[in-house]
Amino acid sequence: MDIAVVNRNAPDLKKVILENMANPPALERLYRQHPEDFRLALEEAYRSYPDSIVLQMWRERLYHAVSTPRPRRPEGTSAAASPWREWLTIGLLTLIAGSLAKIPTWMPSINEYDFFLRYGWLAVFPILIFYLFLRRTPDWPIFLPVMGLLMMSPLYIRHLPDPYQSGAAWLACLHLPIFLWGLTGVAYGNREIGTDPKRLEFLRFTGETLLIGGLLILIGGTVVLFGVGLFSFTRLPVTGFVQEYVIIYGLAAAPLIAAHIVLSQDARWKPLMLLATRAFIPVALVILLIYLILCGINGTTPYTDRHCLNAFFALLPLLSGLIILAIVERPPDALPSGQDYLTFALAMLALLMALSILPVNALELTAGTLSPLQVAVLGWNLLLLGNLVGIGVYYGRFLSGMDSPEPLNRWVGRYCIAYVLWATVVVFGFPFLFSGGYL
């Protein structure tokens, strides 16, 4: 294959890298032509062949050598960008995000609970989307609609009825972050978000950002507690300042710093991601098995116990997200392993849970007046059930040797669109379909 005419697409570059592993000059030319695309494709190739000495040497060169040409930043910013400008941008966006979260404190006339229910997402998604756009030259046909929807969202939410009185408005506020997560995907992938590899990459970005963000919050919280305890011996009134500013602005900074770490493709964080996904699946499987066994011993079912039903409703999205993260983090061309069998077992247990609560949803719909909450819950249950069925089918075919993992990856990447579409229906459709509806 002619290196000079390679399409700058990660899957194509990965194929070229694998074909030229015994041709060092070709790999060097490819790297110098497209340094960052090469870097991303190399990471995908390394996921498939982690034992390759050639790929290991290239990873060491890209991540640790200082004499190689400096690659562009992952999202396509210009070569003039520098680390200090990057951190200055993150600092300024953190100030904006934290200040948005402080609005109820600075304006006592605003109800704090109502503000955060309606506008709490302002401190996360618009800032993160703007940061993603700053990392690359804006694609105006993508940038303008996304920013337009972002600016329209608070105006739309503001004109909804009182969320504590209208069930449809309450659900719209709860589902708006999912809709904005979809816009974040568009900002992340730009025109390529319609491709399967980019959707999987965005799902991986989401999972890794959540994991690293949670770790940063944990570390930051520990440092803050230590600092407050230390300063308490000096009798200085620092507790109020920490609660009012340090914690708020620290929480606002966590998603931005986590996104920066993920986008920087820092290899030092890769073992953490691998360890997290490998640890969470067996732990979740054991805990879920123990919980279900105890429910069986006590005779507790979703049909007889409302707390059990609510627990199933809360567990299903968490389990589905964990299963999806495990799928997108696995090496795409790796053979089935014990981790895959554990993930498949967890998916089957989650599928049984979704099937068990489906009749309860149907009974509630037919028992009385139709409410927006019942319709929303049924919609999510059907969506999660459909996703778990697809994961079970494609995972089973992969584990039995009937198919490659590619159909499973395609299914996971494409099905996430269904979640965003349903959230869009709830946000913009339910307030009109259930005008004045109550929970």
XYZ file of C-alpha atoms in Angstrom:
439
model
C 0.000 0.000 0.000
C 1.308 3.449 -0.896
C 1.935 5.297 2.349
C 1.692 8.677 0.665
C -1.963 8.273 -0.244
C -3.221 6.683 2.943
C -6.532 8.095 4.102
C -6.047 9.790 7.471
C -8.397 7.524 9.326
C -7.382 5.539 12.417
C -8.648 2.135 11.207
C -6.846 2.575 7.835
C -3.622 3.698 9.504
C -3.808 0.786 11.901
C -3.959 -1.594 8.936
C -0.969 0.108 7.293
C 1.033 -0.050 10.531
C 0.384 -3.766 10.896
C 1.268 -4.400 7.247
C 4.585 -2.517 7.580
C 5.806 -3.767 10.950
C 8.823 -5.271 9.180
C 9.421 -2.078 7.176
C 10.865 0.592 9.541
C 11.377 3.284 6.830
C 7.706 3.062 5.836
C 6.575 3.425 9.446
C 8.886 6.406 9.937
C 7.521 8.142 6.816
C 3.964 7.481 7.943
C 4.672 8.899 11.388
C 6.294 12.075 10.013
C 3.399 12.656 7.592
C 0.607 12.197 10.161
C 2.166 12.167 13.664
C -0.987 12.337 15.767
C -3.096 10.085 13.534
C -0.218 7.619 13.629
C -0.132 7.833 17.396
C -3.846 7.078 17.743
C -3.676 4.222 15.230
C -0.612 2.797 16.963
C -2.554 2.639 20.219
C -5.310 0.661 18.477
C -2.728 -1.664 16.928
C -1.064 -2.162 20.302
C -4.423 -3.118 21.830
C -4.631 -5.905 19.259
C -0.985 -7.065 19.496
C 0.387 -6.070 22.931
C 3.261 -8.575 22.663
C 4.720 -7.034 19.497
C 8.251 -5.748 20.130
C 7.945 -3.271 17.241
C 4.772 -1.730 18.637
C 6.239 -1.630 22.146
C 9.301 0.246 20.867
C 7.159 2.751 18.987
C 5.006 3.380 22.076
C 8.113 4.007 24.165
C 9.369 6.421 21.541
C 6.110 8.357 21.252
C 5.375 8.609 24.949
C 8.829 8.956 26.483
C 11.409 10.126 23.910
C 12.300 13.817 23.803
C 14.162 14.028 20.499
C 11.311 12.987 18.216
C 9.153 15.475 16.345
C 6.469 16.857 18.634
C 3.112 15.470 17.451
C 0.050 17.624 17.238
C -2.416 17.447 20.075
C -5.026 14.718 19.667
C -7.920 16.896 18.611
C -6.126 18.723 15.852
C -5.055 22.016 17.369
C -2.285 24.004 15.741
C 1.392 23.467 16.442
C 1.521 26.874 18.108
C -0.501 25.558 21.041
C 1.532 24.873 24.186
C 0.943 23.112 27.507
C 0.751 26.340 29.494
C -1.931 27.672 27.151
C -3.803 24.402 27.537
C -3.808 24.665 31.321
C -4.651 28.361 31.169
C -7.702 27.468 29.065
C -8.722 24.792 31.558
C -8.285 27.288 34.395
C -10.462 29.925 32.727
C -13.178 27.395 31.869
C -13.062 26.131 35.458
C -13.653 29.666 36.723
C -16.658 29.974 34.422
C -18.076 26.582 35.418
C -17.571 27.187 39.127
C -19.086 30.663 38.876
C -22.176 29.233 37.175
C -22.555 26.804 40.067
C -22.255 29.717 42.514
C -25.151 31.699 41.029
C -27.696 30.626 43.713
C -25.218 31.674 46.428
C -24.625 35.083 44.909
C -28.320 35.629 44.132
C -30.335 34.521 47.197
C -33.626 35.209 45.413
C -33.008 32.110 43.252
C -34.241 28.829 44.683
C -31.158 26.613 44.955
C -32.926 23.285 44.439
C -34.898 24.534 41.451
C -31.757 26.070 39.923
C -29.662 22.923 40.104
C -32.493 20.720 38.857
C -33.003 22.970 35.836
C -29.512 24.329 35.186
C -27.004 22.205 37.101
C -25.745 20.792 33.797
C -24.532 24.295 32.831
C -21.398 23.732 34.901
C -20.490 20.547 33.016
C -21.644 19.938 29.458
C -21.473 23.388 27.792
C -18.015 23.953 29.288
C -16.813 20.509 28.195
C -18.273 20.932 24.705
C -16.624 24.329 24.320
C -13.321 22.828 25.476
C -13.582 20.066 22.865
C -14.213 22.638 20.154
C -11.234 24.706 21.336
C -8.916 21.763 20.782
C -9.441 21.802 17.043
C -10.276 24.135 14.195
C -14.082 24.494 14.369
C -16.078 22.704 11.706
C -18.710 25.403 11.309
C -21.569 23.195 10.003
C -21.145 21.195 13.227
C -20.127 23.985 15.592
C -23.003 26.373 14.894
C -25.914 23.894 15.373
C -24.362 22.443 18.526
C -23.798 25.867 20.073
C -27.289 26.915 18.999
C -28.851 23.935 20.773
C -26.722 24.648 23.839
C -27.940 28.238 24.027
C -31.529 27.181 23.390
C -31.573 24.536 26.149
C -31.605 26.845 29.223
C -34.225 29.060 27.577
C -36.405 26.030 26.900
C -36.005 24.626 30.424
C -36.762 28.049 31.911
C -40.202 28.112 30.285
C -41.234 24.673 31.548
C -43.672 24.416 34.488
C -42.464 23.948 38.045
C -40.582 20.605 37.991
C -41.813 19.838 41.504
C -45.406 20.078 40.295
C -45.207 18.784 36.719
C -43.942 15.240 36.222
C -43.184 15.876 32.556
C -41.082 18.956 33.378
C -39.248 17.053 36.119
C -38.406 14.251 33.699
C -37.315 16.764 31.055
C -34.832 18.286 33.517
C -33.481 14.847 34.443
C -33.087 13.739 30.814
C -31.532 16.939 29.489
C -27.973 15.881 30.523
C -28.334 12.752 28.359
C -29.337 14.907 25.395
C -26.355 17.166 26.072
C -24.115 14.106 26.322
C -25.189 13.369 22.750
C -24.158 16.898 21.744
C -20.830 16.280 23.475
C -20.376 13.261 21.214
C -20.984 15.434 18.159
C -18.418 17.961 19.423
C -15.961 15.136 20.087
C -16.295 13.341 16.771
C -17.341 16.200 14.490
C -18.372 14.813 11.098
C -16.850 11.422 11.954
C -19.288 10.764 14.817
C -21.449 8.914 12.290
C -18.768 6.238 11.895
C -18.593 3.160 14.116
C -14.938 3.646 15.208
C -15.563 7.239 16.295
C -18.674 6.298 18.269
C -16.724 3.586 20.082
C -13.922 6.063 20.688
C -16.399 8.510 22.215
C -17.860 5.808 24.471
C -14.322 4.976 25.566
C -13.646 8.675 26.146
C -16.807 8.942 28.261
C -15.946 5.956 30.420
C -12.329 6.958 30.936
C -13.292 10.553 31.719
C -15.759 9.357 34.364
C -13.190 7.031 35.917
C -10.376 9.578 35.990
C -12.748 12.341 37.097
C -13.952 10.197 39.989
C -10.363 9.443 40.957
C -9.459 13.148 40.847
C -12.443 13.991 43.063
C -11.419 11.268 45.509
C -7.824 12.500 45.647
C -8.878 16.143 45.824
C -11.371 15.415 48.598
C -8.690 13.648 50.607
C -6.296 16.585 50.197
C -9.012 19.085 51.176
C -9.946 17.124 54.301
C -6.288 16.891 55.278
C -5.780 20.613 54.686
C -8.878 21.622 56.655
C -7.834 19.384 59.526
C -4.332 20.830 59.479
C -5.482 24.465 59.386
C -7.981 23.821 62.177
C -5.037 23.755 64.585
C -4.210 27.347 63.613
C -7.769 28.486 64.454
C -7.993 30.199 61.064
C -11.547 30.370 59.619
C -10.779 28.357 56.485
C -13.685 25.900 56.607
C -16.196 28.339 55.143
C -13.847 29.355 52.333
C -13.145 25.715 51.480
C -16.847 24.846 51.379
C -17.842 27.925 49.410
C -15.037 28.036 46.848
C -12.416 25.278 46.914
C -14.902 22.401 46.749
C -17.167 24.061 44.166
C -14.385 25.081 41.800
C -12.549 21.804 42.365
C -15.625 19.827 41.321
C -15.979 22.089 38.277
C -12.355 21.425 37.295
C -12.535 17.626 37.621
C -14.321 16.818 34.319
C -12.132 19.235 32.354
C -8.876 17.883 33.769
C -10.088 14.310 33.287
C -11.019 15.032 29.664
C -7.618 16.641 29.096
C -5.841 13.572 30.484
C -7.868 11.220 28.280
C -7.413 13.337 25.156
C -3.682 13.695 25.736
C -3.328 9.913 25.222
C -1.018 9.696 28.227
C 0.150 6.085 28.370
C 0.650 6.282 32.137
C -3.131 6.184 32.621
C -3.733 3.177 30.370
C -2.871 0.558 33.022
C -5.334 2.258 35.376
C -8.133 1.978 32.820
C -7.324 -1.660 32.171
C -7.169 -2.429 35.890
C -10.446 -0.626 36.565
C -12.420 -2.478 33.907
C -10.896 -5.818 34.874
C -11.643 -5.238 38.560
C -15.138 -3.773 38.296
C -16.671 -6.608 36.283
C -15.921 -9.511 38.677
C -16.684 -7.361 41.733
C -20.024 -6.268 40.270
C -20.829 -9.850 39.264
C -20.142 -11.212 42.762
C -22.108 -8.439 44.497
C -25.056 -8.860 42.133
C -25.095 -12.632 42.606
C -25.070 -12.254 46.395
C -27.874 -9.683 46.214
C -30.054 -11.862 43.992
C -29.438 -14.933 46.165
C -30.428 -12.998 49.291
C -33.550 -11.733 47.521
C -34.437 -15.327 46.665
C -33.863 -16.533 50.238
C -36.010 -13.726 51.669
C -38.703 -14.170 49.035
C -38.216 -10.583 47.853
C -39.230 -9.907 44.243
C -39.998 -6.795 42.174
C -43.646 -7.903 42.181
C -44.017 -7.877 45.973
C -41.482 -5.329 47.190
C -41.291 -1.753 45.932
C -37.760 -1.292 47.292
C -36.570 -4.305 45.291
C -38.201 -2.879 42.158
C -36.529 0.495 42.685
C -33.189 -1.242 43.266
C -33.550 -3.080 39.947
C -34.389 0.189 38.180
C -31.285 1.843 39.664
C -28.955 -1.088 38.998
C -29.844 -1.682 35.349
C -28.366 1.557 33.901
C -25.242 1.185 36.062
C -24.715 -2.429 35.004
C -25.324 -1.585 31.343
C -22.799 1.246 31.485
C -20.218 -0.994 33.128
C -20.751 -3.716 30.517
C -20.424 -1.211 27.669
C -17.215 0.192 29.188
C -15.751 -3.311 29.444
C -16.596 -3.964 25.783
C -15.130 -0.745 24.388
C -11.968 -1.068 26.513
C -11.124 -4.599 25.393
C -8.537 -5.013 22.591
C -10.628 -5.226 19.396
C -8.796 -8.201 17.912
C -7.997 -10.107 21.107
C -9.170 -13.683 21.517
C -11.890 -14.503 24.088
C -10.578 -14.423 27.642
C -11.881 -15.080 31.125
C -12.772 -11.402 31.408
C -15.070 -11.755 28.398
C -16.906 -14.666 30.006
C -17.372 -12.657 33.205
C -18.704 -9.690 31.220
C -21.077 -11.984 29.327
C -22.313 -13.498 32.611
C -22.934 -10.023 34.048
C -24.842 -9.065 30.890
C -27.037 -12.167 31.217
C -27.846 -11.390 34.853
C -28.718 -7.815 33.912
C -30.903 -9.174 31.096
C -32.802 -11.383 33.562
C -33.338 -8.352 35.810
C -34.693 -6.308 32.896
C -37.036 -9.146 31.912
C -38.277 -9.546 35.480
C -39.396 -5.928 35.854
C -40.959 -5.599 32.404
C -44.303 -7.174 33.505
C -44.391 -4.773 36.462
C -44.122 -1.838 34.041
C -46.929 -3.251 31.924
C -49.188 -3.788 34.954
C -48.618 -0.235 36.181
C -49.504 1.164 32.766
C -52.790 -0.745 32.621
C -53.726 -0.334 36.292
C -54.474 3.372 36.344
C -54.007 6.765 34.714
C -51.099 6.995 32.302
C -48.340 9.167 33.782
C -45.136 10.499 32.202
C -43.016 8.688 34.799
C -44.524 5.306 33.900
C -43.962 5.885 30.185
C -40.380 7.075 30.729
C -39.534 4.093 32.939
C -41.067 1.661 30.453
C -39.135 3.297 27.614
C -35.826 2.990 29.441
C -36.555 -0.575 30.459
C -37.276 -1.537 26.852
C -34.147 0.268 25.637
C -31.913 -1.406 28.212
C -33.546 -4.757 27.516
C -32.978 -4.387 23.771
C -29.352 -3.412 24.273
C -28.688 -6.334 26.617
C -30.336 -8.763 24.192
C -28.102 -7.515 21.371
C -25.011 -7.672 23.578
C -25.931 -11.208 24.628
C -26.425 -12.379 21.037
C -23.244 -10.848 19.596
C -21.140 -11.646 22.650
C -22.375 -15.234 22.573
C -21.466 -15.567 18.900
C -18.018 -14.164 19.614
C -17.368 -16.425 22.606
C -18.545 -19.483 20.681
C -16.169 -18.700 17.805
C -18.985 -18.036 15.331
C -18.063 -14.389 14.769
C -15.450 -11.717 15.429
C -15.973 -8.983 18.063
C -16.602 -6.432 15.310
C -20.424 -6.936 15.211
C -20.516 -6.571 19.001
C -18.583 -3.304 18.812
C -20.837 -2.025 16.036
C -23.940 -2.878 18.060
C -22.698 -1.073 21.160
C -21.595 1.998 19.202
C -24.819 2.328 17.248
C -27.216 1.550 20.074
C -26.052 4.520 22.128
C -27.920 6.685 19.611
C -31.182 5.145 20.845
C -30.527 6.441 24.360
C -29.965 9.968 23.098
C -33.077 9.833 20.907
C -35.273 8.654 23.777
C -33.865 11.366 26.047
C -34.643 13.902 23.306
C -38.252 12.669 23.168
C -38.591 12.968 26.950
C -37.028 16.444 27.061
C -38.859 18.044 24.165
C -41.904 15.798 23.736
C -43.177 14.881 27.179
C -43.960 18.451 28.356
C -46.341 18.752 25.390
C -47.704 15.195 25.440
C -48.350 15.325 29.191
C -49.199 18.973 29.666
C -49.695 19.446 33.370
C -48.974 15.772 34.028
C -47.974 14.789 37.551
C -45.767 12.021 38.914
